[in-house]
Amino acid sequence: MRSETELDAEDCRTLLERGVVGRIAFWAEDGPRIHPVNYSVLDDAVLVRTKPASALARIAQGGSGATVAFQVDGLDHADQRGWSVLARGPVDELSDAEAVAALERVRPPRAWAPGERTVVVRMCWTELTGRRLGTGWDPVRDQDYRRLR
């Protein structure tokens, strides 16, 4: 039986915190973009490292407080079930040296892709929603994950 269930805020946050790779969507100079990124969660913010010359860095450093969307999910193709969490909010650069140092001690976002990523982008969510597809399972309880430090 197929069903769709809204996830509560606590489950959304738990699933978001467990993730390693997500997608950040934003409006760049040349139009909409969606980038897969490694990330971390600290307090009520998603943190991403990016290259200084990237479109995402330019938006974060511009001080406009542009709204971005960030999405993570988990899928089980065999059983046709899964979950998705969407966070939306303004983006800025985490430039305070003390805050960046604290992030490094807690859970730094580590990029899998090569290249120097010295800009830490912070998206403080103002909206956090999610949904689960399928019955007879709980993504918070049943999801197998390992986040490496």
Coordinates of C-alpha atoms in Angstrom, one line a residue:
M1 CA 0.0 0.0 0.0
R2 CA 1.4 3.4 -1.0
S3 CA 1.0 6.3 1.3
E4 CA 2.5 9.7 2.0
T5 CA 3.0 11.0 5.6
E6 CA 4.2 14.3 6.7
L7 CA 7.3 14.1 9.0
D8 CA 7.2 16.2 12.2
A9 CA 9.9 18.8 12.9
E10 CA 11.9 16.6 15.2
D11 CA 12.1 13.7 12.6
C12 CA 13.0 16.2 9.9
R13 CA 15.9 17.6 12.0
T14 CA 17.1 14.1 12.9
L15 CA 17.2 13.0 9.3
L16 CA 18.9 16.2 8.2
E17 CA 21.5 15.8 10.9
R18 CA 22.3 12.3 9.9
G19 CA 22.9 13.1 6.3
V20 CA 26.2 13.6 4.5
V21 CA 25.2 14.7 1.0
G22 CA 22.3 16.9 0.0
R23 CA 21.3 19.3 -2.7
I24 CA 21.4 23.1 -2.4
A25 CA 19.2 25.1 -4.8
F26 CA 19.7 28.8 -5.5
W27 CA 19.3 31.5 -8.1
A28 CA 22.6 32.4 -9.6
E29 CA 23.5 35.2 -12.0
D30 CA 22.7 32.9 -15.0
G31 CA 19.6 31.3 -13.5
P32 CA 18.6 28.5 -11.2
R33 CA 21.1 26.0 -10.0
I34 CA 21.0 22.8 -7.9
H35 CA 24.3 21.5 -6.6
P36 CA 25.0 18.2 -4.7
V37 CA 27.1 19.1 -1.7
N38 CA 28.6 17.6 1.5
Y39 CA 27.2 19.4 4.5
S40 CA 26.9 19.5 8.3
V41 CA 24.2 20.8 10.6
L42 CA 25.0 23.1 13.5
D43 CA 22.2 24.5 15.7
D44 CA 19.5 25.5 13.2
A45 CA 21.8 25.9 10.2
V46 CA 23.1 23.8 7.3
L47 CA 26.8 24.5 6.6
V48 CA 28.5 23.8 3.3
R49 CA 32.1 24.5 2.2
T50 CA 32.6 25.9 -1.3
K51 CA 35.3 27.4 -3.5
P52 CA 35.7 31.2 -3.2
A53 CA 34.9 31.9 -6.8
S54 CA 31.7 29.7 -6.9
A55 CA 28.3 31.0 -7.6
L56 CA 27.1 29.9 -4.1
A57 CA 30.0 31.8 -2.5
R58 CA 29.1 34.9 -4.4
I59 CA 25.5 34.7 -3.2
A60 CA 26.6 34.1 0.4
Q61 CA 29.2 36.8 0.5
G62 CA 27.0 39.3 -1.2
G63 CA 25.1 40.0 2.0
S64 CA 21.7 39.9 0.3
G65 CA 20.3 37.2 2.6
A66 CA 19.0 35.4 -0.5
T67 CA 16.7 32.5 0.2
V68 CA 18.0 29.0 -0.8
A69 CA 16.5 25.5 -0.5
F70 CA 18.4 22.5 0.8
Q71 CA 17.1 18.9 0.3
V72 CA 18.2 15.5 1.5
D73 CA 16.5 12.1 1.0
G74 CA 16.7 8.4 1.5
L75 CA 15.3 6.0 -1.0
D76 CA 14.6 2.2 -1.0
H77 CA 14.1 1.4 -4.7
A78 CA 13.3 -2.3 -4.1
D79 CA 10.4 -1.5 -1.6
Q80 CA 9.4 1.7 -3.3
R81 CA 9.6 3.8 -0.2
G82 CA 11.7 6.7 1.0
W83 CA 11.8 10.1 2.8
S84 CA 12.7 13.6 1.9
V85 CA 13.5 16.7 4.0
L86 CA 13.5 20.2 2.7
A87 CA 14.9 23.2 4.5
R88 CA 14.6 26.8 3.3
G89 CA 16.1 30.0 4.5
P90 CA 18.5 32.9 4.0
V91 CA 22.2 32.2 3.2
D92 CA 25.3 34.0 4.3
E93 CA 29.0 33.4 4.8
L94 CA 30.2 32.1 8.2
S95 CA 33.2 34.4 8.4
D96 CA 33.8 34.8 12.1
A97 CA 37.1 33.0 12.8
E98 CA 35.9 31.8 16.2
A99 CA 32.7 30.3 14.7
V100 CA 34.6 28.6 11.9
A101 CA 37.0 27.1 14.5
A102 CA 34.1 25.9 16.6
L103 CA 32.6 24.2 13.5
E104 CA 35.9 22.5 12.8
R105 CA 35.8 21.0 16.4
V106 CA 32.2 19.9 16.2
R107 CA 31.5 18.5 12.7
P108 CA 33.1 20.2 9.7
P109 CA 31.5 19.7 6.3
R110 CA 34.1 17.8 4.3
A111 CA 33.8 17.9 0.5
W112 CA 34.3 14.7 -1.4
A113 CA 35.2 16.6 -4.6
P114 CA 38.7 17.9 -5.1
G115 CA 39.7 21.5 -4.7
E116 CA 40.2 24.0 -2.0
R117 CA 36.9 25.0 -0.3
T118 CA 37.7 27.8 2.1
V119 CA 34.3 29.5 2.2
V120 CA 31.8 28.2 4.7
V121 CA 28.2 29.0 3.6
R122 CA 25.5 29.0 6.3
M123 CA 21.8 28.6 5.6
C124 CA 19.7 29.2 8.8
W125 CA 16.5 27.5 8.0
T126 CA 13.2 29.3 8.6
E127 CA 11.2 26.4 7.2
L128 CA 11.8 22.7 7.7
T129 CA 9.4 20.1 6.2
G130 CA 9.5 16.5 5.2
R131 CA 7.5 13.5 4.1
R132 CA 7.7 9.7 4.1
L133 CA 6.5 7.5 1.4
G134 CA 5.4 3.9 2.2
T135 CA 4.0 2.2 5.3
G136 CA 5.3 -0.2 7.8
W137 CA 8.6 1.5 8.4
D138 CA 10.1 4.5 10.2
P139 CA 13.0 6.3 8.5
V140 CA 14.4 7.6 11.8
R141 CA 14.5 4.2 13.4
D142 CA 15.1 2.0 10.3
Q143 CA 17.6 4.1 8.4
D144 CA 21.1 2.7 8.4
Y145 CA 23.7 5.5 8.5
R146 CA 27.2 6.2 9.5
R147 CA 28.6 9.7 9.6
L148 CA 32.4 9.7 9.6
R149 CA 34.2 12.5 11.4

